PDB file of C-alpha atoms in Angstrom:
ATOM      1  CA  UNK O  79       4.605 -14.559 -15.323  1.00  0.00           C
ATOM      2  CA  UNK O  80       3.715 -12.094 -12.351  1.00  0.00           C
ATOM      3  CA  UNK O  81       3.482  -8.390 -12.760  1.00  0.00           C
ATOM      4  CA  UNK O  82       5.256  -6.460 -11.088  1.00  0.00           C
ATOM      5  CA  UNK O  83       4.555  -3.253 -10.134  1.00  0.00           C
ATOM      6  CA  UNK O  84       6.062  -0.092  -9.487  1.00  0.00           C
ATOM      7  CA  UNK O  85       6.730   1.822  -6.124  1.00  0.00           C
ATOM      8  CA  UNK O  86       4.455   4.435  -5.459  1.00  0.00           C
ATOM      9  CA  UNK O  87       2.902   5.259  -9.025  1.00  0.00           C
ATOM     10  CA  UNK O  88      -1.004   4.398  -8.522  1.00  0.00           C
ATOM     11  CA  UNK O  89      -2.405   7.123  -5.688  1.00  0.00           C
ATOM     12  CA  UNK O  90      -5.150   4.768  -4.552  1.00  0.00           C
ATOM     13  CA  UNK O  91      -4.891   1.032  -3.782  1.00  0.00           C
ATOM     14  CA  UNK O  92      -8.145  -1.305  -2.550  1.00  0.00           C
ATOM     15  CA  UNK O  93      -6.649  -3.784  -0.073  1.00  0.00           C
ATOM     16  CA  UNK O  94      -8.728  -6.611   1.581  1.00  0.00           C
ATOM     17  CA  UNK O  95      -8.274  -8.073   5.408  1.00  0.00           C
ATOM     18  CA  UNK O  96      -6.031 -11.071   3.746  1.00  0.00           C
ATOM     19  CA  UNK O  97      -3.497  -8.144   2.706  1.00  0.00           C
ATOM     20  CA  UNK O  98      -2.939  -7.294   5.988  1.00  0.00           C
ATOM     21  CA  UNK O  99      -0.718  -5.323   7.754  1.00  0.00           C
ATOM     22  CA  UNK O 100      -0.380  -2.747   4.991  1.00  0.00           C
ATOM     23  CA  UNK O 101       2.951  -1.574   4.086  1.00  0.00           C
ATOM     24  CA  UNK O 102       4.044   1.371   1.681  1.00  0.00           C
ATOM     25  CA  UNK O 103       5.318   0.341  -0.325  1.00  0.00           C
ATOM     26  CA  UNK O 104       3.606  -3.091  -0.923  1.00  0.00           C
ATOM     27  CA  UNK O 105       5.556  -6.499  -0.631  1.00  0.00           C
ATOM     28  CA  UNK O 106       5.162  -7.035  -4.419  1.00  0.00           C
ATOM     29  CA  UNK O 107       6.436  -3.505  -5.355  1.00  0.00           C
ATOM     30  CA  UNK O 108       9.965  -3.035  -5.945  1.00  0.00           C
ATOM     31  CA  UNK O 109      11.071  -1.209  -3.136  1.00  0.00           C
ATOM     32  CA  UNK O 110      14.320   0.133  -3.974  1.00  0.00           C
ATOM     33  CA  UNK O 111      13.271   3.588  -5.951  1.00  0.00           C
ATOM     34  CA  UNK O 112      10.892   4.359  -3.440  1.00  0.00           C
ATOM     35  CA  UNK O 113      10.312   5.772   0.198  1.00  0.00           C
ATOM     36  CA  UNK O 114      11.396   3.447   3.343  1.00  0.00           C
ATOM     37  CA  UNK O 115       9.043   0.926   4.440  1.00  0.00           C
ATOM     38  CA  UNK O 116       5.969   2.264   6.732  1.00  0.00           C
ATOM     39  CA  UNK O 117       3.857  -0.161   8.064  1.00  0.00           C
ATOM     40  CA  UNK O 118       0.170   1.554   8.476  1.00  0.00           C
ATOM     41  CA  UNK O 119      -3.003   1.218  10.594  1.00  0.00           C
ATOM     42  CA  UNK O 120      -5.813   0.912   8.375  1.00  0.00           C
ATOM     43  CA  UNK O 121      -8.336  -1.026  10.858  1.00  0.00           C
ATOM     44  CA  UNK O 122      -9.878   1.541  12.643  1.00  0.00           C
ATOM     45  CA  UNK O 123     -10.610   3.899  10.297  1.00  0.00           C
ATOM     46  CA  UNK O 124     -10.934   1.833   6.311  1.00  0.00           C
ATOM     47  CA  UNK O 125      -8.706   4.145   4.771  1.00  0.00           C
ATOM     48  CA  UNK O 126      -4.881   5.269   5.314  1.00  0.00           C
ATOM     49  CA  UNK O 127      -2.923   7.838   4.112  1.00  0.00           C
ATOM     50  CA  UNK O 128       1.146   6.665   3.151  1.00  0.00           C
ATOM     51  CA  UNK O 129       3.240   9.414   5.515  1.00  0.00           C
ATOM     52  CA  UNK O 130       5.714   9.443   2.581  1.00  0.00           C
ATOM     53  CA  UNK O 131       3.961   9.232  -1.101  1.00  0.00           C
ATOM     54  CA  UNK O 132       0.286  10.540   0.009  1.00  0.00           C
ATOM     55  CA  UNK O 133      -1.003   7.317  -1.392  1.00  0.00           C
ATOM     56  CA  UNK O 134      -4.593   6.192  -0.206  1.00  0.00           C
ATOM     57  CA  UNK O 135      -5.118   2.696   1.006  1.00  0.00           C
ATOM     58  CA  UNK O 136      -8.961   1.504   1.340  1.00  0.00           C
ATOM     59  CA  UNK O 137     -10.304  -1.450   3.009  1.00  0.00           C
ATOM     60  CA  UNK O 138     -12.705  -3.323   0.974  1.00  0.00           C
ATOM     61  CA  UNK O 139     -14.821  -5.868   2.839  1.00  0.00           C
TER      62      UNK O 139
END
């Protein structure tokens, strides 16, 4: 069985390239108790800030 995680409860998520584009909150989060869905930019500099929550995204190579 797959875990599922919450919306917007971790402050700091490692993504890699084959998780791209980066959305907040994540496909596999249940989106309904959290913020609308933001699509972020996350190329350029490694590391994203949500708009909405605050939480960090990181690149990891």
């Amino acid at each position: 069985m797959s875990e599922i995680k919450q919306a917007c409860t971790q402050r700091r998520y490692e993504v890699t390239k084959k998780d791209l584009p980066i959305s907040c909150p994540m496909p596999d989060m249940p989106a309904w108790n959290a913020h609308p869905r933001v699509y972020l930019e996350i190329k350029s500099h490694g590391e994203v800030l949500c708009p909405y929550c605050g939480t960090l995204f990181v690149l990891k190579n």
